[in-house]
């Protein structure tokens, strides 16, 4: 969805949702609600301004004989499944609320815009975020990790020298707190670096929540 005007966005999603339920298109209906969730519309807004109006429209069309009873039932069943999806998303965010992610740029690294984006994404997803910021020496990251015991540690490397410093920080952290998994990103990361169990390499900030979730899930299985 390109539109940033909230009123317009609601109207567009409402139309897309109504069109989908009237066509018996469950995937389309789910996509409209996922877009609404991604656009940070609240559950109440989605219920009141997307799902309910679509069902009112279904009711009017049914009363006028323009759609069948089966069409009306199908639209309702799709809406009930979408409500279950809403609950599932809320539960996932709640599940992450006890999880901590520690974020840092290693010694010498001043570029932190991506790291701040990551903080926003992880917070929105329900993680507790501890942001250490730029230019953090390995022993300071390790000390913070020992104190806060984060499940996930995210580090960024823009300058080429930062790549080795990220690895140095990981070695230092692991001596005191071996319980973390790592999400690393940034154009300075060495091409020689390969992902391995517990270390995820990401090209984009948008990959961070999935990578963090994978780390948490893996830890739960151990
Ligand atoms: C803003 C900026 C600065 C600011 C940073 C302020 C701040 N608080 O961040 C300041 C002024 C401090 C700065 C300083 C310097 N900078 Co500068 N800077 C930039 C600039 C213009 C934008 C960087 C940025 O924020 N990009 C936006 C973010 C979102 O994108 P990104 O970092 O690339 O991240 C993407 C991915 O890499 C990934 N990602 C990154 N990290 C992570 C981490 C995780 C966990 C995940 C999942 C994903 C991920 O996600 C993003 C996309 O989704 C770039 C230009 C450029 N081409 O990038 C130069 C640039 C990075 N800087 C450069 C240089 C040379 C410097 C200085 C040496 C300049 C100087 N002579 O002083 C110093 C070095 C400082 C240091 N030691 O770190 C060069 C680096 C060249 C290189 N690779 O060697 C660039 C490329 C400019 C250029 N074309 O020459 N800089």
Coordinates of N, CA and C and ligand atoms in Angstrom, one line a residue:
X1 N 0.9 -1.2 0.0 CA 0.0 0.0 0.0 C 0.9 1.3 0.0
X2 N 0.7 2.1 -1.0 CA 1.6 3.2 -1.2 C 1.0 4.4 -0.3
X3 N -0.3 4.5 -0.2 CA -1.0 5.6 0.3 C -0.7 5.8 1.8
X4 N -0.2 7.0 2.2 CA 0.1 7.2 3.7 C -1.0 7.9 4.4
X5 N -2.0 8.5 3.7 CA -3.1 9.1 4.3 C -4.0 8.1 5.0
X6 N -4.1 8.1 6.3 CA -4.8 7.0 7.1 C -6.3 6.8 6.6
X7 N -7.0 8.0 6.3 CA -8.4 7.8 5.9 C -8.5 7.1 4.6
X8 N -7.6 7.5 3.7 CA -7.6 6.9 2.3 C -7.2 5.4 2.4
X9 N -6.2 5.2 3.3 CA -5.7 3.8 3.5 C -6.9 2.9 4.0
X10 N -7.6 3.4 5.0 CA -8.7 2.6 5.5 C -9.8 2.4 4.4
X11 N -10.1 3.5 3.6 CA -11.1 3.3 2.6 C -10.6 2.3 1.6
X12 N -9.3 2.3 1.2 CA -8.8 1.4 0.2 C -8.9 -0.1 0.7
X13 N -8.4 -0.2 2.0 CA -8.4 -1.6 2.6 C -9.8 -2.1 2.8
X14 N -10.7 -1.2 3.1 CA -12.1 -1.6 3.3 C -12.7 -2.1 2.0
X15 N -12.4 -1.3 0.9 CA -12.9 -1.7 -0.4 C -12.3 -3.1 -0.8
X16 N -11.0 -3.2 -0.6 CA -10.3 -4.5 -1.0 C -10.9 -5.7 -0.2
X17 N -11.2 -5.4 1.1 CA -11.7 -6.5 1.9 C -13.1 -6.9 1.5
X18 N -14.0 -5.8 1.3 CA -15.4 -6.1 0.8 C -15.4 -6.9 -0.5
X19 N -14.5 -6.4 -1.4 CA -14.5 -7.1 -2.7 C -14.1 -8.6 -2.5
X20 N -13.1 -8.8 -1.7 CA -12.6 -10.2 -1.5 C -13.7 -11.0 -0.8
X21 N -14.4 -10.6 0.2 CA -15.4 -11.5 0.9 C -16.5 -11.7 -0.1
X22 N -16.9 -10.7 -0.9 CA -18.0 -10.9 -1.8 C -17.6 -11.9 -2.9
X23 N -16.3 -12.0 -3.2 CA -15.8 -12.9 -4.3 C -15.5 -14.3 -3.7
X24 N -15.7 -14.4 -2.3 CA -15.4 -15.7 -1.7 C -13.9 -15.9 -1.7
X25 N -13.1 -14.8 -1.7 CA -11.7 -14.9 -1.8 C -11.0 -14.7 -0.4
X26 N -10.8 -15.8 0.2 CA -10.3 -15.8 1.6 C -8.8 -15.2 1.6
X27 N -8.0 -15.6 0.6 CA -6.6 -15.1 0.6 C -6.6 -13.6 0.5
X28 N -7.5 -13.1 -0.4 CA -7.6 -11.6 -0.6 C -8.0 -10.9 0.6
X29 N -9.0 -11.5 1.3 CA -9.5 -10.9 2.6 C -8.4 -10.8 3.6
X30 N -7.6 -12.0 3.7 CA -6.5 -12.0 4.7 C -5.4 -11.0 4.4
X31 N -5.2 -10.9 3.0 CA -4.1 -9.9 2.6 C -4.5 -8.5 3.0
X32 N -5.8 -8.2 2.8 CA -6.2 -6.8 3.2 C -6.0 -6.6 4.7
X33 N -6.4 -7.6 5.5 CA -6.2 -7.4 6.9 C -4.8 -7.4 7.3
X34 N -4.0 -8.2 6.7 CA -2.5 -8.2 7.0 C -1.9 -6.8 6.6
X35 N -2.4 -6.2 5.5 CA -1.9 -4.9 5.1 C -2.3 -3.9 6.2
X36 N -3.5 -4.1 6.7 CA -4.0 -3.1 7.7 C -3.2 -3.3 9.0
X37 N -2.8 -4.5 9.4 CA -2.0 -4.8 10.6 C -0.6 -4.2 10.3
X38 N -0.1 -4.4 9.1 CA 1.3 -3.9 8.8 C 1.3 -2.3 8.9
X39 N 0.1 -1.7 8.5 CA 0.0 -0.3 8.5 C -0.3 0.2 9.9
X40 N -0.2 -0.7 10.9 CA -0.4 -0.4 12.3 C -1.8 0.1 12.7
X41 N -2.8 -0.3 11.9 CA -4.2 0.0 12.3 C -4.5 -0.9 13.5
X42 N -5.3 -0.3 14.4 CA -5.6 -1.1 15.6 C -6.6 -2.2 15.3
X43 N -6.7 -3.2 16.2 CA -7.7 -4.2 16.0 C -9.1 -3.6 15.9
X44 N -9.3 -2.6 16.8 CA -10.6 -2.0 16.8 C -10.9 -1.3 15.5
X45 N -9.9 -0.6 14.9 CA -10.1 0.1 13.6 C -10.4 -0.9 12.5
X46 N -9.7 -2.0 12.6 CA -9.9 -3.0 11.5 C -11.3 -3.6 11.7
X47 N -11.7 -3.9 12.9 CA -13.0 -4.4 13.1 C -14.1 -3.5 12.7
X48 N -14.0 -2.2 13.2 CA -15.1 -1.2 13.0 C -15.1 -0.7 11.6
X49 N -13.9 -0.5 11.0 CA -13.9 0.2 9.7 C -13.6 -0.6 8.5
X50 N -13.2 -1.9 8.7 CA -13.0 -2.7 7.5 C -13.9 -3.9 7.5
X51 N -13.9 -4.7 8.6 CA -14.6 -5.9 8.5 C -16.2 -5.7 8.7
X52 N -16.5 -4.9 9.7 CA -18.0 -4.7 9.9 C -18.7 -4.0 8.7
X53 N -18.1 -2.9 8.1 CA -18.8 -2.3 6.9 C -18.9 -3.3 5.8
X54 N -17.9 -4.2 5.6 CA -18.0 -5.2 4.5 C -19.2 -6.1 4.7
X55 N -19.4 -6.5 6.0 CA -20.5 -7.4 6.3 C -21.8 -6.7 6.2
X56 N -21.8 -5.4 6.6 CA -23.1 -4.6 6.4 C -23.5 -4.6 4.9
X57 N -22.4 -4.4 4.1 CA -22.7 -4.3 2.6 C -23.2 -5.7 2.1
X58 N -22.6 -6.8 2.7 CA -23.1 -8.1 2.3 C -24.5 -8.2 2.7
X59 N -24.9 -7.8 3.9 CA -26.3 -7.9 4.4 C -27.2 -7.1 3.4
X60 N -26.8 -5.9 3.0 CA -27.7 -5.1 2.1 C -27.9 -5.8 0.8
X61 N -26.8 -6.3 0.3 CA -26.9 -7.0 -1.1 C -27.8 -8.3 -1.0
X62 N -27.6 -9.0 0.2 CA -28.4 -10.2 0.4 C -29.9 -9.8 0.5
X63 N -30.2 -8.7 1.3 CA -31.6 -8.3 1.5 C -32.2 -7.9 0.2
X64 N -31.4 -7.3 -0.7 CA -31.9 -6.9 -2.0 C -32.0 -8.0 -3.0
X65 N -31.6 -9.2 -2.6 CA -31.6 -10.4 -3.4 C -30.5 -10.4 -4.5
X66 N -29.5 -9.5 -4.3 CA -28.4 -9.5 -5.3 C -27.3 -10.5 -5.0
X67 N -27.2 -11.1 -3.8 CA -26.4 -12.2 -3.6 C -27.2 -13.3 -2.8
X68 N -26.6 -14.5 -2.9 CA -27.4 -15.6 -2.3 C -27.1 -15.8 -0.8
X69 N -27.9 -16.6 -0.1 CA -27.6 -17.0 1.3 C -26.2 -17.6 1.4
X70 N -25.9 -18.4 0.4 CA -24.5 -19.0 0.4 C -23.4 -18.0 0.4
X71 N -23.6 -17.0 -0.5 CA -22.6 -15.9 -0.6 C -22.5 -15.2 0.8
X72 N -23.6 -15.0 1.4 CA -23.6 -14.3 2.7 C -22.9 -15.1 3.8
X73 N -23.2 -16.5 3.8 CA -22.5 -17.4 4.7 C -21.0 -17.4 4.5
X74 N -20.6 -17.5 3.2 CA -19.2 -17.5 2.9 C -18.5 -16.3 3.4
X75 N -19.1 -15.1 3.1 CA -18.4 -13.9 3.5 C -18.3 -13.8 5.1
X76 N -19.3 -14.4 5.8 CA -19.2 -14.4 7.2 C -18.2 -15.3 7.7
X77 N -18.1 -16.5 7.1 CA -17.1 -17.5 7.5 C -15.7 -17.0 7.3
X78 N -15.5 -16.3 6.1 CA -14.2 -15.8 5.8 C -13.8 -14.7 6.9
X79 N -14.8 -13.9 7.3 CA -14.6 -12.9 8.3 C -14.2 -13.5 9.7
X80 N -14.9 -14.6 10.0 CA -14.6 -15.3 11.3 C -13.1 -15.8 11.2
X81 N -12.7 -16.3 10.1 CA -11.3 -16.8 10.0 C -10.3 -15.7 10.1
X82 N -10.7 -14.5 9.5 CA -9.8 -13.3 9.6 C -9.7 -12.9 11.1
X83 N -10.8 -13.0 11.8 CA -10.7 -12.6 13.2 C -9.8 -13.5 14.0
X84 N -9.7 -14.8 13.6 CA -8.8 -15.7 14.2 C -7.3 -15.3 13.9
X85 N -7.2 -14.8 12.7 CA -5.8 -14.4 12.3 C -5.4 -13.2 13.1
X86 N -6.3 -12.3 13.3 CA -6.0 -11.1 14.2 C -5.6 -11.5 15.6
X87 N -6.3 -12.5 16.1 CA -5.9 -13.0 17.5 C -4.5 -13.6 17.4
X88 N -4.2 -14.4 16.4 CA -2.9 -15.0 16.2 C -1.8 -14.0 16.2
X89 N -2.0 -12.9 15.4 CA -0.9 -11.9 15.3 C -0.7 -11.3 16.7
X90 N -1.8 -11.0 17.4 CA -1.7 -10.3 18.7 C -1.0 -11.3 19.7
X91 N -1.3 -12.6 19.6 CA -0.6 -13.6 20.4 C 0.9 -13.6 20.2
X92 N 1.3 -13.5 18.9 CA 2.7 -13.6 18.5 C 3.4 -12.4 19.1
X93 N 2.8 -11.2 19.0 CA 3.5 -10.0 19.6 C 3.6 -10.2 21.1
X94 N 2.6 -10.7 21.7 CA 2.6 -10.9 23.2 C 3.7 -11.9 23.6
X95 N 3.8 -13.0 22.8 CA 4.8 -14.0 23.0 C 6.2 -13.4 23.0
X96 N 6.4 -12.4 22.2 CA 7.8 -11.9 22.1 C 8.1 -10.9 23.2
X97 N 7.1 -10.6 24.0 CA 7.2 -9.4 25.0 C 8.3 -9.7 26.0
X98 N 8.5 -11.0 26.3 CA 9.5 -11.3 27.3 C 10.9 -11.5 26.7
X99 N 11.0 -11.3 25.4 CA 12.3 -11.5 24.7 C 13.1 -10.2 24.6
X100 N 14.4 -10.3 24.8 CA 15.2 -9.1 24.7 C 16.2 -9.1 23.5
X101 N 16.3 -8.0 22.8 CA 17.3 -7.9 21.8 C 18.2 -6.8 22.1
X102 N 19.5 -7.0 22.0 CA 20.5 -6.0 22.3 C 21.1 -5.5 21.0
X103 N 21.2 -4.2 20.8 CA 21.7 -3.7 19.5 C 22.9 -2.9 19.7
X104 N 23.9 -3.0 18.8 CA 25.1 -2.2 18.9 C 25.8 -2.1 17.6
X105 N 26.5 -1.0 17.5 CA 27.5 -0.9 16.4 C 28.9 -1.1 17.1
X106 N 29.8 -1.9 16.5 CA 31.0 -2.2 17.2 C 32.0 -1.0 17.2
X107 N 33.1 -1.2 17.9 CA 34.1 -0.1 18.1 C 34.4 0.5 16.7
X108 N 34.4 1.8 16.6 CA 34.8 2.5 15.4 C 33.7 2.7 14.4
X109 N 32.6 2.1 14.6 CA 31.4 2.2 13.7 C 30.4 3.2 14.1
X110 N 30.3 4.3 13.3 CA 29.4 5.4 13.7 C 28.1 5.3 13.0
X111 N 27.9 4.5 12.0 CA 26.7 4.4 11.2 C 25.6 3.6 11.9
X112 N 24.5 4.3 12.3 CA 23.5 3.7 13.2 C 22.1 3.8 12.7
X113 N 21.9 4.4 11.5 CA 20.5 4.6 11.0 C 19.8 3.2 10.8
X114 N 20.5 2.2 10.2 CA 19.9 0.9 10.1 C 19.6 0.3 11.4
X115 N 20.5 0.5 12.4 CA 20.3 -0.1 13.7 C 19.1 0.5 14.4
X116 N 18.9 1.9 14.2 CA 17.7 2.5 14.7 C 16.4 1.9 14.1
X117 N 16.5 1.7 12.7 CA 15.3 1.1 12.0 C 15.0 -0.3 12.7
X118 N 16.1 -1.0 12.9 CA 15.9 -2.4 13.5 C 15.3 -2.3 14.9
X119 N 15.7 -1.3 15.7 CA 15.1 -1.1 17.0 C 13.6 -0.9 16.8
X120 N 13.2 0.0 15.9 CA 11.8 0.2 15.7 C 11.0 -1.1 15.3
X121 N 11.6 -1.8 14.3 CA 10.9 -3.0 13.9 C 10.8 -4.0 15.0
X122 N 11.9 -4.2 15.7 CA 11.8 -5.2 16.8 C 10.8 -4.8 17.9
X123 N 10.8 -3.5 18.2 CA 9.9 -3.0 19.3 C 8.4 -3.2 18.8
X124 N 8.2 -2.9 17.5 CA 6.8 -3.0 17.0 C 6.4 -4.5 17.0
X125 N 7.4 -5.4 16.9 CA 7.1 -6.8 16.8 C 6.9 -7.4 18.3
X126 N 7.2 -6.6 19.3 CA 7.0 -7.0 20.7 C 8.3 -7.3 21.5
X127 N 9.4 -7.2 20.8 CA 10.7 -7.4 21.6 C 11.0 -6.2 22.5
X128 N 11.7 -6.5 23.6 CA 12.3 -5.5 24.4 C 13.6 -5.2 23.8
X129 N 13.9 -3.9 23.5 CA 15.1 -3.6 22.8 C 16.0 -2.8 23.7
X130 N 17.3 -3.2 23.7 CA 18.3 -2.4 24.5 C 19.3 -1.9 23.4
X131 N 19.3 -0.6 23.2 CA 20.1 0.0 22.1 C 21.4 0.6 22.8
X132 N 22.5 0.0 22.4 CA 23.8 0.5 22.9 C 24.3 1.7 22.0
X133 N 23.9 1.7 20.7 CA 24.3 2.8 19.9 C 25.6 2.6 19.2
X134 N 26.3 3.7 18.7 CA 27.5 3.5 17.9 C 28.8 3.3 18.8
X135 N 29.8 2.8 18.1 CA 31.2 2.7 18.6 C 31.3 2.1 20.0
X136 N 30.8 0.9 20.1 CA 30.8 0.2 21.4 C 31.9 -0.8 21.5
X137 N 32.9 -0.7 22.4 CA 34.0 -1.6 22.5 C 33.5 -3.0 22.8
X138 N 34.2 -4.1 22.4 CA 33.8 -5.4 22.6 C 33.5 -5.8 24.0
X139 N 34.4 -5.3 24.9 CA 34.2 -5.6 26.4 C 32.9 -5.0 26.9
X140 N 32.6 -3.8 26.4 CA 31.3 -3.1 26.8 C 30.1 -3.9 26.3
X141 N 30.1 -4.3 25.1 CA 29.0 -5.1 24.6 C 28.9 -6.4 25.4
X142 N 30.0 -7.0 25.7 CA 30.0 -8.3 26.4 C 29.4 -8.1 27.8
X143 N 29.8 -7.0 28.4 CA 29.4 -6.7 29.8 C 27.9 -6.5 29.8
X144 N 27.4 -5.7 28.8 CA 25.9 -5.5 28.7 C 25.2 -6.8 28.5
X145 N 25.8 -7.7 27.6 CA 25.1 -9.0 27.3 C 25.0 -9.8 28.6
X146 N 26.1 -9.9 29.4 CA 26.1 -10.7 30.6 C 25.1 -10.1 31.6
X147 N 25.0 -8.8 31.6 CA 24.0 -8.2 32.6 C 22.6 -8.5 32.2
X148 N 22.3 -8.3 30.9 CA 20.9 -8.3 30.4 C 20.4 -9.7 29.8
X149 N 21.4 -10.5 29.5 CA 21.2 -11.8 28.9 C 20.1 -11.8 27.8
X150 N 20.4 -11.1 26.7 CA 19.5 -11.0 25.6 C 19.5 -12.3 24.8
X151 N 18.3 -12.7 24.3 CA 18.2 -13.9 23.4 C 18.9 -13.5 22.0
X152 N 18.7 -12.2 21.6 CA 19.2 -11.8 20.3 C 20.1 -10.6 20.4
X153 N 21.2 -10.7 19.6 CA 22.1 -9.5 19.6 C 22.2 -9.1 18.1
X154 N 21.9 -7.9 17.8 CA 22.0 -7.4 16.4 C 23.2 -6.4 16.3
X155 N 24.0 -6.6 15.3 CA 25.2 -5.7 15.1 C 25.2 -5.3 13.7
X156 N 25.7 -4.1 13.4 CA 25.8 -3.6 12.1 C 27.3 -3.2 11.8
X157 N 27.6 -3.4 10.5 CA 29.0 -3.0 10.0 C 28.9 -2.3 8.7
X158 N 29.1 -1.0 8.7 CA 29.2 -0.3 7.4 C 30.6 -0.1 6.9
X159 N 31.5 0.2 7.8 CA 32.9 0.4 7.5 C 33.6 -1.0 7.4
X160 N 34.4 -1.2 6.4 CA 35.0 -2.5 6.2 C 35.7 -3.1 7.5
X161 N 36.3 -2.2 8.3 CA 37.0 -2.6 9.5 C 36.1 -3.1 10.6
X162 N 34.8 -2.8 10.4 CA 33.8 -3.1 11.5 C 33.5 -4.6 11.4
X163 N 33.7 -5.2 10.3 CA 33.3 -6.7 10.1 C 34.1 -7.5 11.1
X164 N 35.5 -7.3 11.2 CA 36.3 -8.1 12.1 C 35.9 -7.7 13.6
X165 N 35.6 -6.5 13.8 CA 35.2 -6.0 15.1 C 33.9 -6.7 15.6
X166 N 33.0 -6.9 14.7 CA 31.8 -7.6 15.0 C 32.1 -9.0 15.5
X167 N 33.0 -9.7 14.8 CA 33.4 -11.1 15.1 C 34.1 -11.1 16.5
X168 N 34.9 -10.1 16.7 CA 35.7 -9.9 17.9 C 34.7 -9.8 19.1
X169 N 33.7 -8.9 18.9 CA 32.7 -8.7 19.9 C 31.9 -10.0 20.2
X170 N 31.6 -10.8 19.1 CA 30.9 -12.0 19.4 C 31.7 -13.0 20.2
X171 N 33.0 -13.1 19.9 CA 33.9 -13.9 20.7 C 33.9 -13.5 22.2
X172 N 34.0 -12.2 22.4 CA 34.0 -11.6 23.7 C 32.7 -11.9 24.5
X173 N 31.6 -11.7 23.8 CA 30.3 -11.9 24.4 C 30.1 -13.4 24.8
X174 N 30.5 -14.3 23.9 CA 30.3 -15.7 24.1 C 31.0 -16.3 25.3
X175 N 32.1 -15.6 25.7 CA 32.8 -16.1 26.9 C 32.0 -15.9 28.2
X176 N 31.1 -14.8 28.2 CA 30.3 -14.6 29.4 C 28.9 -14.9 29.3
X177 N 28.4 -14.8 28.0 CA 26.9 -15.1 27.8 C 26.7 -15.9 26.5
X178 N 26.8 -17.2 26.6 CA 26.7 -18.0 25.3 C 25.3 -18.2 24.9
X179 N 24.3 -17.6 25.6 CA 22.9 -17.9 25.3 C 22.3 -17.0 24.2
X180 N 23.1 -16.2 23.5 CA 22.5 -15.3 22.5 C 22.7 -15.9 21.1
X181 N 21.8 -15.5 20.2 CA 22.0 -15.7 18.7 C 22.2 -14.3 18.1
X182 N 22.8 -14.3 16.9 CA 23.2 -13.0 16.4 C 22.5 -12.7 15.0
X183 N 22.2 -11.5 14.8 CA 21.7 -11.0 13.5 C 22.6 -9.9 13.1
X184 N 23.3 -10.1 12.0 CA 24.3 -9.2 11.5 C 23.9 -8.6 10.2
X185 N 24.3 -7.4 10.0 CA 24.0 -6.8 8.7 C 24.9 -5.6 8.4
X186 N 24.8 -5.1 7.2 CA 25.6 -3.9 6.8 C 26.5 -4.2 5.7
X187 N 26.8 -3.2 4.9 CA 27.6 -3.4 3.7 C 29.0 -3.6 4.0
X188 N 29.4 -3.3 5.2 CA 30.8 -3.5 5.6 C 31.2 -5.0 5.9
X189 N 30.1 -5.8 6.1 CA 30.4 -7.2 6.5 C 31.2 -7.9 5.4
X190 N 32.2 -8.6 5.9 CA 33.1 -9.3 4.9 C 32.4 -10.3 4.1
X191 N 32.7 -10.4 2.8 CA 32.1 -11.4 1.9 C 32.5 -12.8 2.4
X192 N 33.6 -12.9 3.1 CA 34.1 -14.2 3.6 C 33.2 -14.7 4.7
X193 N 32.4 -13.8 5.3 CA 31.6 -14.2 6.5 C 30.4 -15.1 5.9
X194 N 30.2 -16.2 6.6 CA 29.1 -17.1 6.2 C 28.2 -17.3 7.3
X195 N 26.9 -17.4 7.0 CA 26.0 -17.7 8.1 C 26.3 -19.0 8.7
X196 N 26.0 -19.2 10.0 CA 26.2 -20.5 10.6 C 25.2 -20.6 11.8
X197 N 24.9 -21.8 12.4 CA 23.9 -21.8 13.4 C 24.1 -20.8 14.4
X198 N 23.1 -20.0 14.7 CA 23.2 -18.9 15.7 C 23.6 -17.6 15.1
X199 N 24.1 -17.6 13.9 CA 24.5 -16.3 13.3 C 23.7 -16.1 11.9
X200 N 22.9 -15.1 11.9 CA 22.1 -14.8 10.7 C 22.7 -13.6 10.0
X201 N 22.9 -13.6 8.7 CA 23.4 -12.5 8.0 C 22.2 -11.9 7.2
X202 N 22.0 -10.6 7.3 CA 20.8 -10.0 6.6 C 21.3 -8.9 5.7
X203 N 20.6 -8.8 4.6 CA 20.9 -7.7 3.6 C 20.0 -6.5 3.9
X204 N 18.8 -6.8 4.5 CA 17.9 -5.7 4.7 C 17.4 -5.7 6.1
X205 N 17.0 -4.5 6.6 CA 16.5 -4.4 8.0 C 15.1 -5.2 8.1
X206 N 14.4 -5.2 7.0 CA 13.1 -5.9 7.0 C 13.2 -7.4 7.3
X207 N 14.5 -7.9 7.3 CA 14.6 -9.4 7.6 C 14.8 -9.6 9.1
X208 N 14.9 -8.6 9.8 CA 15.4 -8.8 11.2 C 14.5 -9.5 12.1
X209 N 13.2 -9.2 12.0 CA 12.2 -9.9 12.9 C 12.2 -11.4 12.7
X210 N 12.2 -11.8 11.4 CA 12.2 -13.2 11.0 C 13.4 -13.9 11.6
X211 N 14.6 -13.2 11.4 CA 15.8 -13.8 11.9 C 15.8 -13.9 13.4
X212 N 15.3 -12.9 14.1 CA 15.3 -12.9 15.6 C 14.3 -14.0 16.1
X213 N 13.2 -14.1 15.4 CA 12.2 -15.2 15.8 C 12.9 -16.6 15.6
X214 N 13.6 -16.7 14.5 CA 14.3 -18.0 14.3 C 15.3 -18.4 15.4
X215 N 16.0 -17.3 15.9 CA 16.9 -17.6 17.0 C 16.2 -18.0 18.2
X216 N 15.1 -17.3 18.5 CA 14.3 -17.6 19.7 C 13.7 -19.0 19.6
X217 N 13.2 -19.3 18.5 CA 12.6 -20.7 18.3 C 13.7 -21.8 18.5
X218 N 14.8 -21.5 17.9 CA 15.9 -22.5 18.0 C 16.3 -22.7 19.5
X219 N 16.4 -21.6 20.2 CA 16.8 -21.7 21.6 C 15.7 -22.5 22.4
X220 N 14.5 -22.3 22.0 CA 13.4 -23.0 22.7 C 13.5 -24.5 22.5
X221 N 14.0 -24.9 21.3 CA 14.1 -26.3 21.0 C 15.3 -27.0 21.7
X222 N 16.3 -26.2 22.1 CA 17.5 -26.8 22.7 C 17.2 -27.2 24.2
Ligands
LIG1 C1 24.9 9.1 7.3 C2 26.3 8.7 7.0 C3 27.3 9.0 7.9 C4 27.0 9.6 9.3 C5 26.4 8.5 10.2 C6 25.5 9.0 11.2 C7 24.7 8.0 11.9 N1 24.2 8.3 13.1 O1 24.5 6.9 11.4 C8 28.4 10.1 9.7 C9 28.5 11.6 9.4 C10 28.7 9.9 11.2 C11 29.3 9.3 8.8 C12 30.6 9.2 9.0 C13 31.5 8.6 8.2 N2 31.2 8.0 7.0 CO1 29.4 7.8 6.3 N3 27.8 7.7 5.4 C14 26.6 8.1 5.7 C15 25.6 7.8 4.6 C16 25.4 9.1 3.8 C17 24.3 7.1 4.9 C18 24.4 5.8 5.7 C19 23.1 5.4 6.1 O2 22.5 5.7 7.2 N4 22.4 4.7 5.2 C20 21.0 4.2 5.4 C21 21.0 2.8 6.0 C22 19.5 2.4 6.4 O3 21.4 1.9 5.1 P1 22.6 0.9 5.4 O4 23.4 1.3 6.6 O5 23.3 0.6 4.1 O6 21.8 -0.4 5.9 C23 21.2 -1.3 4.9 C24 21.8 -2.7 4.9 O7 23.2 -2.6 4.9 C25 21.1 -3.4 6.1 N5 21.8 -3.3 7.4 C26 22.7 -2.5 7.9 N6 23.1 -2.9 9.1 C27 22.2 -3.9 9.5 C28 22.2 -4.6 10.6 C29 21.3 -5.7 10.7 C30 21.2 -6.4 12.0 C31 20.4 -5.9 9.7 C32 19.3 -7.0 9.8 C33 20.5 -5.2 8.5 C34 21.4 -4.2 8.4 O8 19.9 -2.8 6.2 C35 19.8 -1.5 5.5 C36 18.8 -1.7 4.3 O9 17.6 -2.3 4.8 C37 26.5 6.8 3.7 C38 26.1 6.7 2.2 C39 25.7 5.3 1.8 N7 25.9 5.1 0.5 O10 25.3 4.6 2.6 C40 27.9 7.2 4.1 C41 29.0 6.2 4.0 C42 28.6 4.9 4.6 N8 30.1 6.8 4.9 C43 31.3 6.7 4.4 C44 32.4 7.2 5.0 C45 33.7 7.0 4.2 C46 32.4 7.8 6.3 C47 33.5 8.4 7.1 C48 34.9 7.7 7.0 C49 33.7 9.9 6.6 C50 34.8 10.6 7.2 N9 35.8 10.8 6.4 O11 34.7 11.0 8.3 C51 32.9 8.4 8.5 C52 33.3 7.1 9.2 C53 32.6 7.0 10.5 C54 32.8 5.6 11.1 N10 34.0 5.3 11.5 O12 31.9 4.9 11.2 C55 31.3 5.8 3.1 C56 31.7 4.4 3.4 C57 32.6 3.8 2.4 C58 33.2 2.5 2.8 N11 32.4 1.5 2.8 O13 34.3 2.5 3.1 C59 29.8 6.0 2.6 C60 29.3 4.8 1.8 C61 29.8 7.3 1.8 C62 30.6 7.2 0.6 N12 30.0 6.9 -0.6 O14 31.8 7.4 0.6 N13 28.6 8.8 7.7

